[in-house]
Every structure is written in structure tokens, then in C-alpha cells.
mmCIF file of C-alpha atoms in Angstrom:
data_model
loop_
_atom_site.group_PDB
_atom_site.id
_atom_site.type_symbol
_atom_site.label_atom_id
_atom_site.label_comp_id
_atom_site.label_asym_id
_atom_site.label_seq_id
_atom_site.Cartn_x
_atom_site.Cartn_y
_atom_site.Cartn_z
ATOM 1 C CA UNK A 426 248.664 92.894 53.999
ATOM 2 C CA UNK A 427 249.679 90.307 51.784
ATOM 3 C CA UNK A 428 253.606 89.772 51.890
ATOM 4 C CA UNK A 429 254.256 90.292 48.379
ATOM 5 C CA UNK A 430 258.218 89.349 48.559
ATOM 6 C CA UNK A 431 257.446 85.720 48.376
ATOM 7 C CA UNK A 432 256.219 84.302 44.920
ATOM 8 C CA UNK A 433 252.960 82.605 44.140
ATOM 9 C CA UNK A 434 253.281 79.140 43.292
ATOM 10 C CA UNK A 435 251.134 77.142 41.101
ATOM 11 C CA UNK A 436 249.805 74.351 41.651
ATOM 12 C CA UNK A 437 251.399 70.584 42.027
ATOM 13 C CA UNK A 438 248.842 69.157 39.141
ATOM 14 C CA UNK A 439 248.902 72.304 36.925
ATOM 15 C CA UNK A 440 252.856 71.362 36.660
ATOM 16 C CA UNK A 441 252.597 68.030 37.196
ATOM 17 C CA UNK A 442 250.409 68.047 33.430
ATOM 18 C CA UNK A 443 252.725 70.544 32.240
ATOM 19 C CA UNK A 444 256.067 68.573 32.513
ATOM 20 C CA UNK A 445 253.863 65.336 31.372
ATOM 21 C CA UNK A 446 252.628 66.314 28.045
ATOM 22 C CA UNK A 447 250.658 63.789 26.156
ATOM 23 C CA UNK A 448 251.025 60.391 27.592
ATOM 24 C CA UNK A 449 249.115 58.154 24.804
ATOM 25 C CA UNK A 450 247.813 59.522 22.599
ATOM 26 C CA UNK A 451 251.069 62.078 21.625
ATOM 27 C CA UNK A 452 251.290 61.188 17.976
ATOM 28 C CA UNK A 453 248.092 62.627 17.209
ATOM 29 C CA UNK A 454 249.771 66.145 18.281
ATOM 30 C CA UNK A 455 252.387 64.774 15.829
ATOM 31 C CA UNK A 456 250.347 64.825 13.051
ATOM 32 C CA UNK A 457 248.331 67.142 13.184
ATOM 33 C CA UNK A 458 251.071 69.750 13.155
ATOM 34 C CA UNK A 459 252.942 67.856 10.628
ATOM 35 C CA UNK A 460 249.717 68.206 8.416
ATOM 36 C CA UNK A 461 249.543 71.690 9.093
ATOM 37 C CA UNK A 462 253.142 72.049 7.899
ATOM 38 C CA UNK A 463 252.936 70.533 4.511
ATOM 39 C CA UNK A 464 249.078 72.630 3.860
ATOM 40 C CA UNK A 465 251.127 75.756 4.865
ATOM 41 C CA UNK A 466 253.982 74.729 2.196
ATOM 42 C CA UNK A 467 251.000 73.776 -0.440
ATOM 43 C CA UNK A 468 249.182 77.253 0.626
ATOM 44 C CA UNK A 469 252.413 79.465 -0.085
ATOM 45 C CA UNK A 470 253.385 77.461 -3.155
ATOM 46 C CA UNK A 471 249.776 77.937 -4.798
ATOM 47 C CA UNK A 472 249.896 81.633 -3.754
ATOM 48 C CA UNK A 473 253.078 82.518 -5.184
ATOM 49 C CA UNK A 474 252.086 80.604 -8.766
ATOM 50 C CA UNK A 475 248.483 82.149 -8.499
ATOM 51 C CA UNK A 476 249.731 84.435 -11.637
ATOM 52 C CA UNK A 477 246.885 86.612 -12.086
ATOM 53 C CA UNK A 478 244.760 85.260 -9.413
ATOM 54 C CA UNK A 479 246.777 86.598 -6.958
ATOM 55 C CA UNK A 480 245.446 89.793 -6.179
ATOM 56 C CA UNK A 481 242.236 88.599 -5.276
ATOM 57 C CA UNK A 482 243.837 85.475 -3.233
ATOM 58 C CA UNK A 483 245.624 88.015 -1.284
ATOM 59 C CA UNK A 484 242.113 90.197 -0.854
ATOM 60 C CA UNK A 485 240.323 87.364 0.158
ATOM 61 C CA UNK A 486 243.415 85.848 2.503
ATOM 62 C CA UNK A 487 242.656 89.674 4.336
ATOM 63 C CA UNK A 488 239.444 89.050 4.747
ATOM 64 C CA UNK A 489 239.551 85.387 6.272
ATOM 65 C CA UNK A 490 241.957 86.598 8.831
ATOM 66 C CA UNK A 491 240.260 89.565 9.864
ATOM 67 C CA UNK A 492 237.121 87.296 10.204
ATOM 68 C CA UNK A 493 238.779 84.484 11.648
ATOM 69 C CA UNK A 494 241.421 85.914 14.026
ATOM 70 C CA UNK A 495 238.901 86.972 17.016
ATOM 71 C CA UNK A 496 237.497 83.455 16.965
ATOM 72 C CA UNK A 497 241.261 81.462 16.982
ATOM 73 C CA UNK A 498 242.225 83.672 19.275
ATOM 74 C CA UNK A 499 238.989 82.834 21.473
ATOM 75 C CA UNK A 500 239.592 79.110 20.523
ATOM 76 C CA UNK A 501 242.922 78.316 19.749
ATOM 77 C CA UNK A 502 243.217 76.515 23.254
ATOM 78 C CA UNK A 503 240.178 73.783 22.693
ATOM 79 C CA UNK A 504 241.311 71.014 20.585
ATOM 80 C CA UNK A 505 245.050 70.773 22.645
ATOM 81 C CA UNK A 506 243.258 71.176 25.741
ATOM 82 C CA UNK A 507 240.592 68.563 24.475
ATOM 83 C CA UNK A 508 243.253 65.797 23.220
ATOM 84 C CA UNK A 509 244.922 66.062 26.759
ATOM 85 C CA UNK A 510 241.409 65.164 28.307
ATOM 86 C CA UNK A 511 240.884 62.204 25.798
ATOM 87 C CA UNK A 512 244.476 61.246 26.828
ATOM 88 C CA UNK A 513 243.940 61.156 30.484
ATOM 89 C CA UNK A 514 240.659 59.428 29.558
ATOM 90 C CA UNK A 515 242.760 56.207 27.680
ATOM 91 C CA UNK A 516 244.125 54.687 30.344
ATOM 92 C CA UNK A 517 240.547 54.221 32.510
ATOM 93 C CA UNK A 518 239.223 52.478 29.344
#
């Protein structure tokens, strides 16, 4: 049997990326969640004022997420995971 009092430890490169982050190409990250910020503000402030339109946004907001939320969940992951491989990719160019 496996002794099960001593902790499994991951490995050197798995935390090695982990503490790095994005090297280069970091400000894209930046941006991208800064965009998503002010389109979240924009989103709230147009569904609040919708005024009689908001009924259906709110139907329709439903519907989108219960559409949508299996496949973010499947793919939330992808473009993070795809600007660290660009990034590691910079400097060999």
C-alpha cells in the first residue's frame, strides 16, 4: 500500500508556469478583462433603462445562459490556456 501520510506533489513545470504567469504577452490578459468590465457596466446600464423591454431582456438573458453555461463551463479554460502557449511561443520567434 501506498503511504498516504505524505502529500502528492505536483510537478516542478506545472508550478514553475503557475508562479510565472504571462511573460510577454500579459497585457493582452489586461485588456481583455478590462473590456469585459466596461461591456458588463454597458450590459447592466442598458438592462436597468430597458423600460418596457425589460421583461423580455430578462427572458431572453435566461435563455442564453441556460444555453451557454454547459459550453463556458466546457470551454472557459481555452483562450487563457491558448494565450499562455502563444506566450511561450514569442520568445523562439
Amino acid at each position: 500500500m501506498a503511504d498516504s501520510s505524505e502529500p502528492r506533489q505536483p510537478s516542478e513545470t506545472s508550478v514553475e508556469e503557475n508562479k510565472k504567469g504571462l511573460k510577454y504577452l500579459d497585457f493582452v490578459q489586461v485588456a481583455a478583462i478590462y473590456i469585459v468590465v466596461c461591456f458588463s457596466s454597458l450590459y447592466e446600464y442598458a438592462k436597468e433603462n430597458a423600460g418596457p423591454l425589460k421583461l423580455g431582456v430578462q427572458t431572453v438573458e435566461g435563455t442564453v445562459k441556460t444555453i451557454i453555461g454547459p459550453v463556458y463551463e466546457k470551454f472557459h479554460d481555452v483562450p487563457l490556456e491558448l494565450l499562455k502557449f502563444v506566450d511561450r511561443k514569442v520568445p523562439k520567434s
